[in-house]
């Protein structure tokens, strides 16, 4: 694994590998960087690396790599910059969706390309064999291979993102958005299997959230935003389940919503509850639970009437009609009357469960089947005014089925009402959350109810009735359907009747005079007769009372109307006050939650700052322990491989594994195993020796007997086969003789034909031989010409090479001569220069020798004149230059001499010895002039220039050592 000093280097390396087509190596390099413990602190280049990493994962469809990288990146930026993780995940989902859409656009038939039951299941062997032997087109197969892998990868992307974002309070919105997109994916492509798995995943996430309540970043369901996100996700799940027709999953979604509301103990908004009960109506209708379906409609009606201020009268009337018809569609008899005790208990639990889902709080000890029943539901509809809001046809239908006693006219009066009701329904303009209301779906159940009511009322009046008459009274069904309906009613003791097909009659059981049904019938008859008599002969007192009441009836109606309006305004004000209080409570809870969150964050920062050093020390210690434990485990596994399974020594949980203990244990176990193996081998060898000896002793006589028997059998077989072979040879010989005699007649013709064929073939052979010789001669001539041409080319090339070689040699010789000439010239020039230099040096030596002699002469003269300085007069010193200089210098030896006097003495003769003594230090010998000038780079001045010779001026410039030029200057 390559170690990069900076993350940017890894990104550059990955781009270089991508440019040369090594995407797998680039992905591995980025994966190693992301999973490395070295880069656990978030920085901006890591985000760019993650973008490139997810792009490579999507291009190569590496879902497992993407999941590992995102988990590591979540650990890095969870506490620092969680928005970076959000951007990376959004980019990841966008790329996956885009690739899937591109693959889908390339496929011509989406249904054929996605005809897979399970995206997570691999291809079965039988499907592969069938695809090879079937006549499937190549394009269809390519579509399947192109589209299905990308949709499988998109599904894995949604699962990975949900797994990474689960139970994370800082990314709840992204979690909800991912869940919604996964729901839409399942809806768009009709993926029912994946939808069930998705619902189970989200359900497990919520269960783990409630199970592990001590997590650091656990979402707070009591917060309004978190609760709303979770509820929106569940409601979207419920909608998609109903649209896909997965009613069992829809019911489980309803239970999830109810469980979520039970956890937080808070009722969601009315708009969500409307969707909740609307979907419950569909689920209960599909499951044929008509009673719970009607109760759900009742709750939906109550919510719409209470909270939907825009609900029109027409829509309210349509919803009320649906509630009443749903209640009437419930079976009029109890279907658990003959059930066992276990079934009754199960029915109680089911009623309690359904009542909780619908919103009715029931006590489990009560008889729930009496509380949730058809009669109590109808009573509640009347008491709450639902029936008064329904249409007139529904009201008439309710009164005919529930209160009228018309044995012969029930069906004839109900049929036109059902026809009108079946035409009612449609979408609600003022209630968008409620689906389309279809009243026609209740018509078949209402027809069955009308048939049961007719049979019930007829059984109270008649004892016998012809089948033809009964069939004419029930126009909805034929008699076979009526018989099927009546069987179920008889089973649950709703009616008592028998059908005699031989006589063509229907027999109703006899009822005694004291039976409850007959007594009720007589009571109803008496009340009807009293009403008829009162209508025919009204009493005078009642008429007078009516006259007294009528004048004040208008005032009573006005007062009642005003009272109702006031009550309505009071109810509205109470609702507004309640909503305002709810908003204030939510604001207070939000402020408290924010303060608590702020305190929690501050405490978390302090805790992280305090535990940083401790975590680092703990991490180092754990790494050392893990390394030692890994080495110990590897040594333990290596030891266990060589041990016998049945005799492994158990390792206690509290026992600490170290290298030393494992080595000792391994050595002991290996020694014991080796000793036991040697004992077993000795025992087995001894047993095998005895067994083999016994086998050979027993087998020896048997082998001898078998050998003798085999000799006899083979001898008999040999004689029989020899006789058979002789007989076959004789038969073949006779047949060959007959064949020879038969073919002897054709011998002459055969010889003629053979000669003709041989002559023709000989002529053809001779002709081909001639042609072959000609072709060989042509080939020889062509090859000879080729050889000549090749020889000429080789000669030309060789001559040209020889010419070029000679030219090169001449040039080299010329260059050598020129170099030799230059070398000789340089040697001559050097010799001349050396000769000139030698002459110069000789001249300098001569000059130095002359100078030395002159100095010695001057020094000798000065020594002679020092003994008599006063003998010469001043005039004579001035006029005689040869004697004046030593005489004048005598009295000033060792003293300062003015410049003008020095100039006169220098111009008149050589320098006095006193000056030489001053410059040389007195005690040292005078340095030769040649030594001073030869130390530098310049040549010494000529004698005429320095001392005023005969060839110079009449007054030469004196030599001044103090003003001499430095020979080192340029």
mmCIF file of C-alpha atoms in Angstrom, residues 289-504:
data_model
loop_
_atom_site.group_PDB
_atom_site.id
_atom_site.type_symbol
_atom_site.label_atom_id
_atom_site.label_comp_id
_atom_site.label_asym_id
_atom_site.label_seq_id
_atom_site.Cartn_x
_atom_site.Cartn_y
_atom_site.Cartn_z
ATOM 1 C CA UNK A 289 -63.591 -6.528 6.923
ATOM 2 C CA UNK A 290 -66.715 -4.491 6.283
ATOM 3 C CA UNK A 291 -67.321 -3.581 9.913
ATOM 4 C CA UNK A 292 -63.865 -2.021 10.348
ATOM 5 C CA UNK A 293 -64.227 -0.460 6.910
ATOM 6 C CA UNK A 294 -67.383 1.304 8.085
ATOM 7 C CA UNK A 295 -65.762 2.475 11.316
ATOM 8 C CA UNK A 296 -62.823 3.886 9.328
ATOM 9 C CA UNK A 297 -65.298 5.780 7.126
ATOM 10 C CA UNK A 298 -66.950 7.158 10.236
ATOM 11 C CA UNK A 299 -63.629 8.470 11.540
ATOM 12 C CA UNK A 300 -62.855 9.955 8.129
ATOM 13 C CA UNK A 301 -66.236 11.687 8.068
ATOM 14 C CA UNK A 302 -65.666 13.127 11.554
ATOM 15 C CA UNK A 303 -62.223 14.491 10.611
ATOM 16 C CA UNK A 304 -63.459 16.064 7.383
ATOM 17 C CA UNK A 305 -66.408 17.677 9.057
ATOM 18 C CA UNK A 306 -64.363 19.023 11.976
ATOM 19 C CA UNK A 307 -61.149 20.237 10.342
ATOM 20 C CA UNK A 308 -61.860 20.792 6.654
ATOM 21 C CA UNK A 309 -63.357 24.278 6.499
ATOM 22 C CA UNK A 310 -63.430 24.206 2.687
ATOM 23 C CA UNK A 311 -65.593 21.068 2.529
ATOM 24 C CA UNK A 312 -68.634 21.656 0.335
ATOM 25 C CA UNK A 313 -72.091 20.400 1.137
ATOM 26 C CA UNK A 314 -72.073 18.066 -1.848
ATOM 27 C CA UNK A 315 -68.813 16.412 -0.807
ATOM 28 C CA UNK A 316 -70.010 16.118 2.801
ATOM 29 C CA UNK A 317 -73.198 14.488 1.579
ATOM 30 C CA UNK A 318 -71.218 12.042 -0.572
ATOM 31 C CA UNK A 319 -68.922 11.074 2.348
ATOM 32 C CA UNK A 320 -71.911 10.627 4.682
ATOM 33 C CA UNK A 321 -73.606 8.409 2.097
ATOM 34 C CA UNK A 322 -70.453 6.281 1.869
ATOM 35 C CA UNK A 323 -70.412 5.930 5.675
ATOM 36 C CA UNK A 324 -74.049 4.817 5.837
ATOM 37 C CA UNK A 325 -73.712 2.395 2.914
ATOM 38 C CA UNK A 326 -70.523 0.930 4.417
ATOM 39 C CA UNK A 327 -72.404 0.359 7.686
ATOM 40 C CA UNK A 328 -75.342 -1.243 5.882
ATOM 41 C CA UNK A 329 -72.976 -3.533 3.943
ATOM 42 C CA UNK A 330 -71.903 -5.205 7.176
ATOM 43 C CA UNK A 331 -73.371 -8.671 7.624
ATOM 44 C CA UNK A 332 -76.556 -8.512 9.785
ATOM 45 C CA UNK A 333 -75.690 -11.626 11.780
ATOM 46 C CA UNK A 334 -72.798 -12.537 14.031
ATOM 47 C CA UNK A 335 -70.405 -14.880 12.235
ATOM 48 C CA UNK A 336 -68.701 -16.059 15.455
ATOM 49 C CA UNK A 337 -71.791 -17.406 17.186
ATOM 50 C CA UNK A 338 -70.818 -21.042 16.679
ATOM 51 C CA UNK A 339 -67.064 -20.535 17.039
ATOM 52 C CA UNK A 340 -64.837 -22.291 19.564
ATOM 53 C CA UNK A 341 -63.353 -20.697 22.645
ATOM 54 C CA UNK A 342 -59.946 -20.277 20.979
ATOM 55 C CA UNK A 343 -61.525 -18.607 17.971
ATOM 56 C CA UNK A 344 -63.460 -16.283 20.261
ATOM 57 C CA UNK A 345 -60.287 -15.273 22.074
ATOM 58 C CA UNK A 346 -58.555 -14.628 18.771
ATOM 59 C CA UNK A 347 -61.524 -12.586 17.638
ATOM 60 C CA UNK A 348 -61.333 -10.520 20.836
ATOM 61 C CA UNK A 349 -57.652 -9.793 20.268
ATOM 62 C CA UNK A 350 -58.309 -8.931 16.655
ATOM 63 C CA UNK A 351 -61.143 -6.576 17.596
ATOM 64 C CA UNK A 352 -58.950 -4.881 20.186
ATOM 65 C CA UNK A 353 -56.125 -4.512 17.672
ATOM 66 C CA UNK A 354 -58.402 -3.114 14.964
ATOM 67 C CA UNK A 355 -60.103 -0.768 17.397
ATOM 68 C CA UNK A 356 -56.736 0.658 18.403
ATOM 69 C CA UNK A 357 -55.825 1.182 14.751
ATOM 70 C CA UNK A 358 -59.135 2.884 14.033
ATOM 71 C CA UNK A 359 -58.936 5.004 17.156
ATOM 72 C CA UNK A 360 -61.492 3.464 19.518
ATOM 73 C CA UNK A 361 -60.177 2.766 23.000
ATOM 74 C CA UNK A 362 -61.627 -0.511 24.240
ATOM 75 C CA UNK A 363 -61.097 -2.409 27.444
ATOM 76 C CA UNK A 364 -59.769 -5.897 26.749
ATOM 77 C CA UNK A 365 -61.977 -7.438 29.450
ATOM 78 C CA UNK A 366 -65.240 -6.324 27.816
ATOM 79 C CA UNK A 367 -67.084 -8.215 25.149
ATOM 80 C CA UNK A 368 -65.624 -6.367 22.213
ATOM 81 C CA UNK A 369 -67.800 -8.003 19.661
ATOM 82 C CA UNK A 370 -70.763 -6.288 21.303
ATOM 83 C CA UNK A 371 -69.008 -2.914 21.353
ATOM 84 C CA UNK A 372 -67.787 -3.057 17.729
ATOM 85 C CA UNK A 373 -70.930 -4.279 16.077
ATOM 86 C CA UNK A 374 -73.284 -3.332 13.299
ATOM 87 C CA UNK A 375 -76.117 -2.282 15.587
ATOM 88 C CA UNK A 376 -73.914 -0.005 17.709
ATOM 89 C CA UNK A 377 -72.434 1.520 14.561
ATOM 90 C CA UNK A 378 -75.843 2.301 13.078
ATOM 91 C CA UNK A 379 -76.962 3.779 16.407
ATOM 92 C CA UNK A 380 -73.901 5.991 16.463
ATOM 93 C CA UNK A 381 -74.527 7.125 12.885
ATOM 94 C CA UNK A 382 -78.012 8.260 13.822
ATOM 95 C CA UNK A 383 -76.932 9.922 17.068
ATOM 96 C CA UNK A 384 -74.054 11.851 15.460
ATOM 97 C CA UNK A 385 -76.187 13.088 12.569
ATOM 98 C CA UNK A 386 -74.368 11.216 9.855
ATOM 99 C CA UNK A 387 -77.605 9.821 8.456
ATOM 100 C CA UNK A 388 -79.118 13.300 8.223
ATOM 101 C CA UNK A 389 -76.180 14.413 6.011
ATOM 102 C CA UNK A 390 -76.598 11.548 3.516
ATOM 103 C CA UNK A 391 -78.568 11.692 0.273
ATOM 104 C CA UNK A 392 -82.272 10.958 0.176
ATOM 105 C CA UNK A 393 -81.815 7.653 -1.631
ATOM 106 C CA UNK A 394 -79.464 6.428 1.103
ATOM 107 C CA UNK A 395 -81.914 7.530 3.810
ATOM 108 C CA UNK A 396 -84.774 5.695 2.100
ATOM 109 C CA UNK A 397 -82.625 2.616 1.719
ATOM 110 C CA UNK A 398 -81.682 2.721 5.422
ATOM 111 C CA UNK A 399 -85.312 3.004 6.556
ATOM 112 C CA UNK A 400 -86.490 0.198 4.264
ATOM 113 C CA UNK A 401 -83.739 -2.202 5.337
ATOM 114 C CA UNK A 402 -83.706 -1.403 9.047
ATOM 115 C CA UNK A 403 -87.209 -0.207 10.062
ATOM 116 C CA UNK A 404 -89.808 -1.189 7.451
ATOM 117 C CA UNK A 405 -91.573 -4.564 7.388
ATOM 118 C CA UNK A 406 -92.460 -5.250 3.761
ATOM 119 C CA UNK A 407 -92.063 -8.968 3.066
ATOM 120 C CA UNK A 408 -93.359 -8.857 -0.488
ATOM 121 C CA UNK A 409 -92.166 -5.420 -1.645
ATOM 122 C CA UNK A 410 -88.702 -5.065 -0.119
ATOM 123 C CA UNK A 411 -86.799 -6.014 -3.265
ATOM 124 C CA UNK A 412 -88.997 -4.064 -5.627
ATOM 125 C CA UNK A 413 -88.570 -0.877 -3.572
ATOM 126 C CA UNK A 414 -84.848 -1.312 -3.043
ATOM 127 C CA UNK A 415 -83.898 -2.036 -6.672
ATOM 128 C CA UNK A 416 -84.530 1.486 -8.081
ATOM 129 C CA UNK A 417 -82.731 2.991 -5.091
ATOM 130 C CA UNK A 418 -79.694 0.810 -5.757
ATOM 131 C CA UNK A 419 -79.695 1.840 -9.401
ATOM 132 C CA UNK A 420 -79.610 5.517 -8.403
ATOM 133 C CA UNK A 421 -76.945 4.912 -5.767
ATOM 134 C CA UNK A 422 -74.683 3.081 -8.229
ATOM 135 C CA UNK A 423 -74.596 6.247 -10.365
ATOM 136 C CA UNK A 424 -73.449 8.422 -7.472
ATOM 137 C CA UNK A 425 -69.790 8.989 -6.558
ATOM 138 C CA UNK A 426 -66.693 10.581 -7.976
ATOM 139 C CA UNK A 427 -63.708 12.612 -6.849
ATOM 140 C CA UNK A 428 -64.081 15.161 -4.067
ATOM 141 C CA UNK A 429 -63.163 18.703 -5.095
ATOM 142 C CA UNK A 430 -62.772 20.052 -1.564
ATOM 143 C CA UNK A 431 -61.105 16.992 0.003
ATOM 144 C CA UNK A 432 -57.928 16.184 -1.916
ATOM 145 C CA UNK A 433 -56.650 13.697 0.677
ATOM 146 C CA UNK A 434 -59.701 11.438 0.255
ATOM 147 C CA UNK A 435 -59.611 9.157 -2.753
ATOM 148 C CA UNK A 436 -62.424 8.814 -5.202
ATOM 149 C CA UNK A 437 -65.685 7.783 -3.532
ATOM 150 C CA UNK A 438 -67.317 4.840 -5.324
ATOM 151 C CA UNK A 439 -70.771 4.041 -3.976
ATOM 152 C CA UNK A 440 -71.298 1.389 -6.636
ATOM 153 C CA UNK A 441 -68.946 -0.974 -4.800
ATOM 154 C CA UNK A 442 -71.515 -1.402 -2.016
ATOM 155 C CA UNK A 443 -74.342 -2.481 -4.362
ATOM 156 C CA UNK A 444 -73.540 -6.269 -4.379
ATOM 157 C CA UNK A 445 -73.432 -6.388 -0.574
ATOM 158 C CA UNK A 446 -76.615 -4.346 -0.320
ATOM 159 C CA UNK A 447 -78.357 -6.748 -2.709
ATOM 160 C CA UNK A 448 -77.317 -9.657 -0.493
ATOM 161 C CA UNK A 449 -78.598 -7.750 2.561
ATOM 162 C CA UNK A 450 -81.925 -7.043 0.822
ATOM 163 C CA UNK A 451 -82.270 -10.737 -0.038
ATOM 164 C CA UNK A 452 -81.585 -11.713 3.595
ATOM 165 C CA UNK A 453 -84.109 -9.144 4.879
ATOM 166 C CA UNK A 454 -86.720 -10.454 2.476
ATOM 167 C CA UNK A 455 -86.103 -14.066 3.544
ATOM 168 C CA UNK A 456 -86.215 -13.034 7.218
ATOM 169 C CA UNK A 457 -89.515 -11.169 6.872
ATOM 170 C CA UNK A 458 -91.081 -13.843 4.649
ATOM 171 C CA UNK A 459 -90.106 -16.514 7.206
ATOM 172 C CA UNK A 460 -92.091 -14.590 9.847
ATOM 173 C CA UNK A 461 -95.242 -14.527 7.711
ATOM 174 C CA UNK A 462 -95.200 -17.693 5.608
ATOM 175 C CA UNK A 463 -94.516 -21.318 6.346
ATOM 176 C CA UNK A 464 -94.305 -22.509 2.732
ATOM 177 C CA UNK A 465 -93.581 -20.701 -0.519
ATOM 178 C CA UNK A 466 -92.949 -21.851 -4.038
ATOM 179 C CA UNK A 467 -89.494 -21.437 -5.436
ATOM 180 C CA UNK A 468 -90.855 -19.621 -8.513
ATOM 181 C CA UNK A 469 -92.642 -17.053 -6.367
ATOM 182 C CA UNK A 470 -89.568 -16.494 -4.204
ATOM 183 C CA UNK A 471 -87.390 -16.083 -7.308
ATOM 184 C CA UNK A 472 -89.778 -13.455 -8.687
ATOM 185 C CA UNK A 473 -89.668 -11.557 -5.391
ATOM 186 C CA UNK A 474 -85.821 -11.357 -5.542
ATOM 187 C CA UNK A 475 -84.848 -9.839 -8.898
ATOM 188 C CA UNK A 476 -81.182 -9.428 -7.995
ATOM 189 C CA UNK A 477 -80.073 -13.056 -8.207
ATOM 190 C CA UNK A 478 -81.207 -16.364 -9.557
ATOM 191 C CA UNK A 479 -82.353 -18.964 -7.080
ATOM 192 C CA UNK A 480 -78.983 -20.762 -6.936
ATOM 193 C CA UNK A 481 -77.351 -17.575 -5.668
ATOM 194 C CA UNK A 482 -80.221 -17.027 -3.221
ATOM 195 C CA UNK A 483 -79.738 -20.556 -1.960
ATOM 196 C CA UNK A 484 -76.002 -19.956 -1.476
ATOM 197 C CA UNK A 485 -76.683 -16.750 0.490
ATOM 198 C CA UNK A 486 -79.315 -18.423 2.631
ATOM 199 C CA UNK A 487 -77.035 -21.353 3.528
ATOM 200 C CA UNK A 488 -74.590 -19.035 5.306
ATOM 201 C CA UNK A 489 -77.451 -17.245 7.084
ATOM 202 C CA UNK A 490 -78.935 -20.556 8.250
ATOM 203 C CA UNK A 491 -75.529 -21.657 9.473
ATOM 204 C CA UNK A 492 -75.343 -18.618 11.777
ATOM 205 C CA UNK A 493 -79.014 -18.943 12.945
ATOM 206 C CA UNK A 494 -80.201 -15.810 11.184
ATOM 207 C CA UNK A 495 -83.115 -17.560 9.431
ATOM 208 C CA UNK A 496 -84.626 -21.076 9.522
ATOM 209 C CA UNK A 497 -85.675 -22.529 6.166
ATOM 210 C CA UNK A 498 -85.423 -25.634 4.021
ATOM 211 C CA UNK A 499 -85.552 -26.086 0.254
ATOM 212 C CA UNK A 500 -87.441 -29.025 -1.213
ATOM 213 C CA UNK A 501 -86.463 -29.226 -4.881
ATOM 214 C CA UNK A 502 -88.648 -32.284 -5.507
ATOM 215 C CA UNK A 503 -91.797 -30.339 -4.577
ATOM 216 C CA UNK A 504 -90.355 -26.995 -5.700
#
